[in-house]
Amino acid sequence: MDDESVNRTSDAKAKVLVLGAGFVSGPLVEYLNRKNCSIAVGSVIQAELDATSKLYPEVKTMLVDLNVPGELETILPDHDLVVSLLPYSYHPQVAKLCIKYKKNMVTASYISPAMRELHQQAVDAGIAILNELGLDPGIDHMLAMECFDEVKAAGGKILSYESYCGGIPAPENSATPLKYKFSWYPKGVLLSCLSGAKYMKDGKIIEVEGNGRLLEETRSLDFLHDYDFEVFPNRDSTHYIHQYGIESAKTILRGTIRYKGFAAVVKSLIDLGLLNTKSDDLLHPAGPEITWKEYMCSKVEKSRDILNDSLKDLVFEKLGRDNAKLQPIVDLGLLADVLIEKRTTPIDTLSNYLAKKLTYGPNERDMVLMRHEVGIQWKDGKKVQRSIDFVQYGDPNGFSAMAKTVGLPAGIGTKMILDGDIQSKGVIAPFSMEIYEPILQRLKEEGIAASQFSIHYE
């Protein structure tokens, strides 16, 4: 612990600014509040701030709009550390101010190219910008690195690594048209399905194009035997070969877990143009009112006054005459005479609609699943397959599993930086033992740990 940390913690509470008060902020705020930090929460949404104040009256809340020039800069210098739970595109903007005022920063998001470019500036400023400190990315990295470092220390090597993770409804709450409910940023869930993917299988690099092609790469996952899960690739797995230091691996694949059927429904939404990211004049917030039925008529290039059954038949044709694809569209209400809350683009409009329609109700809970499958060769030549299984359930009428597994790692990492337990500077992620080992231990103390650990000998 450095002298500054000792003096601050003995004389006054550390001051943390949390930007964002949405799905995952609650456990982070609760943890830091319990650890005697002085917390201010900033958001552009007053309802989120009101909810925070109701749970934690001692936490300061404030309206903060990063799109207003200079607004954040009037607040940030008064704090010791900034936690950004905003969409990832805002992180570089926040990070530049943290560098300017020499304030540490934590995010739960992937390190974007724009963030990575700030590494040397952060080193020169003497600050840590700790990213990828949530569930995926976050806990996935830490459990993997714990395994890899153990194997290397014993003289072994990694032959393969496959990792799958997903936040989904608990089985008893999973009967929705999408096989899904939203426990975090809805647009992020849908955008991830539009991304491309890249991975290595048996030494061969495989690339999957974007715009939904990865949804055609689904396969079954044998996990929790009474339930049907599907997985599909996620982003570029190949750069983790070097980040994880597993150059000996011939297979490396990171993917997403969903209930079987999710991919087919999202592919239908893509085929209908509902995940388009470009502006649509029909969805301009200041334009005339429009219903989902009327909007879908535009997608099949027909008059808005056609009969509902006629529209249904046209959508059926557009979806390849597959009733299994049509029925979820009907059940989601996307052919109904229901007014649309227009958000400029199809994906923003649909995300807003689904976030309200597929939300968790009273006494419902979500579930987080993670499975690491690691091929290992020990020093004596013996080969084994190790599985690391991680299952967490949300608390009905309490914190969701997603909120806990994103918010708590970020909160723990925040406290470690404030206490001087993390000495690394620059734009970093939890790949080193000095970071992941204490975080995993403190997560166990919070009741969050790998729930099963098994080794299968070949």
XYZ file of C-alpha atoms in Angstrom:
458
model
C 0.000 0.000 0.000
C 1.439 3.404 -0.922
C 1.743 6.323 1.527
C -0.995 8.305 -0.209
C -3.450 5.408 0.216
C -2.558 5.030 3.904
C -2.992 8.734 4.605
C -6.253 8.957 2.710
C -7.872 5.886 4.252
C -6.895 6.965 7.755
C -8.005 10.583 7.387
C -11.029 10.466 5.071
C -13.199 8.189 3.016
C -12.092 7.512 -0.534
C -14.351 9.317 -2.998
C -15.663 7.249 -5.908
C -17.637 8.601 -8.864
C -19.831 5.952 -10.511
C -21.065 6.871 -13.986
C -24.200 4.941 -14.878
C -26.982 3.732 -12.604
C -28.489 0.980 -14.721
C -28.793 -2.808 -14.541
C -25.454 -3.667 -12.908
C -24.653 -0.673 -10.701
C -26.473 -1.837 -7.561
C -24.029 -4.510 -6.286
C -21.046 -2.241 -6.988
C -22.585 0.650 -5.056
C -23.637 -1.669 -2.214
C -20.143 -3.171 -1.948
C -18.295 0.150 -1.962
C -20.794 1.628 0.464
C -20.236 -1.336 2.786
C -16.462 -0.841 2.450
C -16.729 2.719 3.758
C -16.280 4.626 0.488
C -17.911 7.967 -0.233
C -19.915 7.407 -3.408
C -21.463 9.714 -5.975
C -23.551 8.241 -8.791
C -24.071 10.142 -12.011
C -26.592 9.293 -14.716
C -28.550 10.974 -17.458
C -31.710 9.147 -16.317
C -33.412 10.617 -13.237
C -35.495 7.487 -12.574
C -32.290 5.432 -12.157
C -30.898 7.987 -9.737
C -34.147 7.976 -7.748
C -33.946 4.188 -7.452
C -30.349 4.449 -6.209
C -31.281 7.092 -3.631
C -34.133 4.940 -2.346
C -31.785 1.997 -1.704
C -28.799 4.038 -0.501
C -29.873 7.411 0.957
C -26.288 8.201 1.951
C -25.073 7.982 -1.674
C -24.960 11.267 -3.549
C -26.722 11.253 -6.932
C -26.483 13.756 -9.752
C -27.654 14.206 -13.310
C -24.656 13.988 -15.630
C -24.812 14.160 -19.413
C -21.518 13.407 -21.153
C -22.919 14.940 -24.325
C -22.927 18.355 -22.639
C -19.429 19.835 -23.101
C -17.562 20.344 -19.833
C -20.245 18.897 -17.561
C -18.282 15.842 -16.433
C -15.114 17.880 -16.029
C -16.729 20.016 -13.329
C -17.403 16.896 -11.234
C -14.602 14.409 -11.880
C -11.631 16.223 -10.247
C -13.269 16.013 -6.795
C -13.045 12.197 -6.743
C -10.249 9.672 -6.229
C -11.477 7.131 -8.774
C -14.069 6.904 -11.542
C -16.062 3.750 -12.334
C -17.635 3.930 -15.789
C -20.626 1.640 -16.260
C -21.631 3.543 -19.370
C -21.724 2.018 -22.870
C -18.152 1.267 -23.964
C -18.081 4.050 -26.550
C -18.025 6.638 -23.733
C -15.028 5.133 -21.913
C -12.257 6.886 -23.905
C -13.902 10.247 -23.254
C -13.960 9.550 -19.518
C -10.450 8.081 -19.573
C -8.968 11.206 -21.145
C -10.305 13.291 -18.256
C -9.004 10.729 -15.756
C -5.569 11.054 -17.360
C -5.780 14.849 -17.314
C -6.614 14.944 -13.607
C -4.596 11.820 -12.663
C -7.574 9.829 -11.395
C -7.733 6.031 -11.528
C -10.548 4.422 -13.501
C -12.392 1.079 -13.645
C -14.689 -0.349 -16.335
C -16.320 -3.721 -16.938
C -15.981 -3.422 -20.729
C -13.591 -4.871 -23.295
C -10.544 -2.722 -24.020
C -11.401 -0.999 -27.292
C -8.711 0.199 -29.733
C -9.457 3.773 -28.646
C -8.852 2.833 -24.998
C -5.693 0.894 -25.800
C -4.232 3.976 -27.492
C -4.361 5.765 -24.128
C -2.063 3.254 -22.396
C 1.159 5.275 -22.428
C -0.650 8.462 -21.447
C -2.116 6.642 -18.449
C 1.340 5.280 -17.527
C 2.800 8.788 -17.764
C -0.007 10.103 -15.550
C 0.729 7.362 -13.003
C -2.814 5.974 -13.029
C -4.451 2.593 -13.559
C -7.318 2.240 -16.029
C -8.523 -1.258 -15.121
C -10.911 -2.716 -17.704
C -12.649 -6.041 -18.406
C -13.598 -6.383 -14.753
C -17.063 -7.885 -14.923
C -18.365 -11.330 -15.845
C -17.500 -11.685 -19.530
C -15.066 -10.051 -19.797
C -13.793 -10.417 -16.245
C -14.471 -13.530 -14.195
C -13.929 -15.586 -17.356
C -10.388 -14.193 -17.695
C -9.586 -14.688 -14.037
C -10.736 -18.315 -13.841
C -8.862 -19.083 -17.047
C -5.627 -17.418 -15.927
C -5.801 -19.174 -12.553
C -5.874 -22.501 -14.410
C -3.208 -21.568 -16.975
C -0.760 -20.261 -14.374
C -1.223 -23.375 -12.250
C -0.497 -25.634 -15.245
C 2.568 -23.643 -16.307
C 3.941 -23.581 -12.754
C 3.785 -27.389 -12.751
C 5.639 -27.615 -16.071
C 2.564 -28.424 -18.157
C 1.159 -26.772 -21.249
C -2.261 -25.838 -22.617
C -3.407 -27.787 -25.678
C -6.871 -26.280 -26.099
C -9.201 -23.751 -24.519
C -12.923 -23.321 -25.122
C -14.955 -20.928 -23.009
C -18.702 -20.297 -23.083
C -20.642 -17.797 -21.018
C -24.188 -16.462 -20.901
C -26.640 -14.565 -18.759
C -30.097 -16.076 -19.282
C -33.370 -16.531 -17.399
C -33.475 -19.264 -14.769
C -35.199 -22.316 -16.301
C -38.535 -21.621 -14.608
C -38.643 -18.122 -16.165
C -37.326 -18.959 -19.641
C -40.581 -19.504 -21.560
C -40.462 -16.336 -23.678
C -40.644 -15.991 -27.485
C -36.943 -15.056 -27.508
C -35.943 -17.696 -24.918
C -34.411 -14.737 -23.132
C -35.031 -11.843 -20.742
C -32.871 -8.780 -20.353
C -30.677 -8.335 -17.292
C -28.267 -5.843 -18.896
C -27.982 -3.319 -21.750
C -30.529 -4.689 -24.301
C -28.942 -3.121 -27.362
C -25.621 -4.687 -26.395
C -27.206 -8.157 -26.412
C -28.536 -7.640 -29.931
C -25.429 -5.909 -31.292
C -23.277 -8.841 -30.189
C -25.338 -11.027 -32.536
C -24.425 -8.759 -35.468
C -20.693 -9.031 -34.882
C -18.354 -11.316 -36.750
C -16.203 -13.911 -35.023
C -12.785 -15.480 -35.356
C -11.388 -18.533 -33.624
C -8.897 -21.375 -34.007
C -9.918 -25.035 -34.202
C -7.284 -27.770 -34.426
C -4.707 -25.262 -35.623
C -6.933 -23.764 -38.340
C -8.146 -20.135 -38.176
C -11.867 -19.843 -38.875
C -13.529 -16.481 -39.570
C -17.277 -15.872 -39.453
C -18.778 -12.833 -41.161
C -21.018 -10.409 -39.295
C -24.694 -9.475 -39.718
C -25.917 -12.633 -38.026
C -23.736 -15.248 -39.710
C -22.354 -16.392 -36.368
C -25.921 -17.397 -35.402
C -25.615 -20.088 -38.061
C -22.618 -21.522 -36.174
C -24.623 -22.740 -33.183
C -24.021 -26.105 -31.561
C -25.434 -27.828 -28.486
C -23.707 -27.561 -25.121
C -23.890 -30.423 -22.646
C -24.317 -28.422 -19.439
C -26.947 -28.891 -16.707
C -28.273 -32.034 -18.358
C -32.032 -31.377 -18.081
C -31.851 -28.204 -20.215
C -31.140 -27.522 -23.888
C -28.443 -24.913 -24.472
C -26.844 -23.674 -27.667
C -23.569 -21.823 -28.079
C -22.095 -19.699 -30.847
C -18.727 -17.917 -31.290
C -18.130 -14.498 -29.754
C -15.797 -11.843 -31.190
C -12.150 -12.582 -32.015
C -10.878 -15.392 -29.800
C -7.477 -15.638 -31.454
C -5.866 -12.604 -29.834
C -6.245 -14.323 -26.459
C -3.619 -16.847 -27.556
C -0.990 -14.242 -26.714
C -2.882 -12.350 -24.011
C -3.341 -15.568 -22.065
C 0.142 -16.794 -22.956
C -1.140 -20.111 -24.330
C 0.787 -20.238 -27.618
C 0.881 -24.044 -27.301
C -2.904 -24.249 -27.794
C -4.223 -25.504 -31.138
C -7.860 -24.680 -30.322
C -9.112 -21.458 -28.768
C -12.758 -20.461 -28.896
C -14.819 -18.109 -26.764
C -18.591 -18.217 -27.198
C -22.017 -17.252 -25.905
C -24.534 -19.529 -24.136
C -28.266 -19.241 -24.828
C -31.297 -21.508 -24.595
C -31.824 -23.479 -27.778
C -33.960 -21.434 -30.196
C -32.583 -17.990 -29.316
C -30.339 -17.805 -32.391
C -33.153 -18.679 -34.788
C -35.403 -15.916 -33.415
C -32.660 -13.276 -33.588
C -31.843 -14.386 -37.137
C -35.521 -13.795 -38.021
C -35.330 -10.285 -36.530
C -32.270 -9.621 -38.687
C -33.991 -10.979 -41.810
C -36.931 -8.636 -41.171
C -34.604 -5.622 -40.899
C -35.414 -5.007 -37.245
C -31.765 -4.950 -36.138
C -30.709 -2.396 -38.732
C -28.447 0.227 -37.157
C -29.188 2.954 -39.709
C -31.737 5.723 -39.184
C -35.243 5.110 -40.513
C -37.465 8.129 -41.228
C -40.513 6.166 -40.063
C -38.904 5.876 -36.625
C -37.938 9.531 -36.166
C -39.138 10.563 -32.690
C -40.711 13.752 -34.051
C -42.491 11.965 -36.908
C -46.080 10.707 -37.116
C -47.197 7.921 -34.813
C -46.847 4.403 -36.182
C -47.780 0.958 -34.903
C -45.739 -2.217 -35.142
C -48.209 -3.550 -37.692
C -47.833 -0.432 -39.847
C -44.055 -0.545 -39.568
C -43.937 -4.204 -40.542
C -46.102 -3.391 -43.559
C -43.274 -1.126 -44.707
C -40.863 -4.052 -44.364
C -42.903 -6.153 -46.776
C -43.647 -3.125 -48.990
C -47.406 -3.212 -48.569
C -50.067 -0.684 -47.654
C -50.625 -0.089 -43.935
C -54.316 -0.985 -44.205
C -53.842 -4.609 -45.274
C -55.529 -7.244 -43.136
C -53.578 -8.682 -40.219
C -53.774 -12.177 -41.687
C -52.402 -10.890 -44.989
C -49.461 -9.274 -43.204
C -48.854 -12.475 -41.295
C -48.782 -14.442 -44.558
C -46.295 -12.007 -46.108
C -43.967 -12.200 -43.110
C -44.333 -15.992 -43.231
C -43.076 -15.905 -46.833
C -40.203 -13.577 -45.938
C -39.097 -16.014 -43.234
C -38.893 -18.919 -45.631
C -42.365 -20.291 -44.838
C -41.089 -21.488 -41.469
C -43.764 -21.329 -38.792
C -41.149 -21.847 -36.071
C -39.654 -18.517 -37.173
C -42.982 -16.742 -37.610
C -44.588 -17.625 -34.275
C -42.040 -15.811 -32.060
C -42.507 -12.667 -34.179
C -46.264 -12.886 -33.572
C -45.828 -13.660 -29.876
C -43.510 -10.680 -29.425
C -46.329 -8.429 -30.664
C -44.391 -7.207 -33.684
C -47.417 -7.579 -36.009
C -49.878 -6.006 -33.584
C -51.669 -2.653 -33.620
C -49.462 -1.333 -30.820
C -47.914 2.117 -30.998
C -44.143 2.195 -31.316
C -41.965 4.300 -29.046
C -39.721 5.508 -31.851
C -35.930 5.671 -31.262
C -34.618 6.653 -34.741
C -33.085 3.304 -35.726
C -34.739 -0.121 -35.908
C -32.301 -1.673 -33.422
C -32.700 1.123 -30.861
C -36.475 1.029 -31.232
C -36.645 -2.750 -30.903
C -34.172 -2.800 -27.993
C -36.307 -0.318 -26.082
C -39.455 -2.355 -26.819
C -37.962 -5.716 -25.847
C -36.370 -4.301 -22.704
C -39.866 -3.497 -21.450
C -41.617 -6.565 -22.821
C -39.008 -9.105 -21.731
C -38.141 -7.751 -18.312
C -37.938 -9.794 -15.131
C -41.115 -9.713 -13.077
C -41.675 -10.088 -9.318
C -40.202 -13.294 -7.890
C -38.398 -14.080 -11.155
C -34.663 -14.662 -11.344
C -31.901 -14.885 -13.906
C -28.972 -17.255 -14.164
C -25.337 -16.885 -15.216
C -23.554 -19.888 -16.740
C -19.896 -20.288 -17.621
C -18.014 -23.336 -18.842
C -14.264 -23.493 -19.470
C -12.998 -26.629 -21.211
C -9.203 -26.793 -21.015
C -7.009 -29.413 -22.669
C -3.811 -29.909 -20.644
C -0.620 -31.873 -21.142
C 1.348 -32.359 -17.925
C 5.127 -32.537 -17.659
C 5.031 -36.368 -17.698
C 3.128 -36.352 -21.020
C -0.251 -37.284 -19.527
C -3.162 -35.425 -21.164
C -6.302 -34.358 -19.305
C -9.453 -32.387 -20.025
C -10.357 -29.985 -17.256
C -13.798 -28.401 -16.945
C -14.403 -25.300 -14.851
C -18.135 -24.759 -14.325
C -19.626 -21.578 -12.907
C -23.337 -21.162 -12.118
C -24.942 -18.236 -10.296
C -28.624 -17.448 -9.742
C -30.172 -14.052 -9.160
C -32.092 -13.207 -6.020
C -35.856 -12.874 -6.652
C -36.743 -9.214 -5.989
C -33.033 -8.569 -5.312
C -29.875 -8.287 -7.375
C -29.757 -10.259 -10.597
C -26.978 -12.789 -11.167
C -25.747 -10.600 -14.017
C -25.638 -7.520 -11.796
C -23.737 -9.363 -9.057
C -21.199 -10.973 -11.377
C -20.485 -7.687 -13.168
C -20.839 -5.199 -10.320
C -18.961 -7.074 -7.596
C -15.707 -7.710 -9.529
C -15.699 -4.050 -10.567
C -16.333 -2.994 -6.967
C -13.595 -5.249 -5.604
C -11.093 -4.006 -8.186
C -12.031 -0.423 -7.337
C -11.357 -0.979 -3.633
C -8.033 -2.702 -4.384
C -6.844 0.298 -6.408
C -7.938 2.699 -3.678
C -6.081 0.637 -1.062
C -2.923 0.472 -3.151
C -3.221 -3.294 -3.678
C -2.920 -2.903 -7.459
C 0.321 -1.196 -8.453
C 0.179 -1.659 -12.245
C -0.304 1.508 -14.297
C -1.738 2.150 -17.721
C -4.660 0.514 -19.546
C -4.802 -2.962 -18.000
C -7.017 -6.033 -17.604
C -7.119 -8.725 -14.875
C -4.634 -11.144 -16.444
C -1.900 -10.915 -13.801
C -1.855 -12.941 -10.599
C -1.552 -9.799 -8.448
C -4.978 -8.758 -9.736
C -6.989 -11.932 -10.352
C -5.938 -13.935 -7.284
C -7.228 -11.521 -4.594
C -10.326 -10.672 -6.641
C -11.298 -14.338 -6.984
C -10.717 -14.838 -3.261
C -12.876 -11.838 -2.346
C -15.581 -13.002 -4.757
C -15.636 -16.328 -2.887
C -16.198 -14.397 0.320
C -19.205 -12.805 -1.402
C -20.549 -16.256 -2.358
C -19.399 -16.145 -5.975
C -17.134 -18.990 -7.057
C -16.732 -21.735 -9.624
C -19.420 -24.198 -8.589
C -17.861 -27.313 -10.094
C -14.335 -28.303 -10.958
C -13.632 -31.642 -12.622
C -10.816 -33.398 -14.468
C -11.391 -36.052 -17.112
C -8.408 -38.233 -17.958
C -7.945 -39.316 -21.579
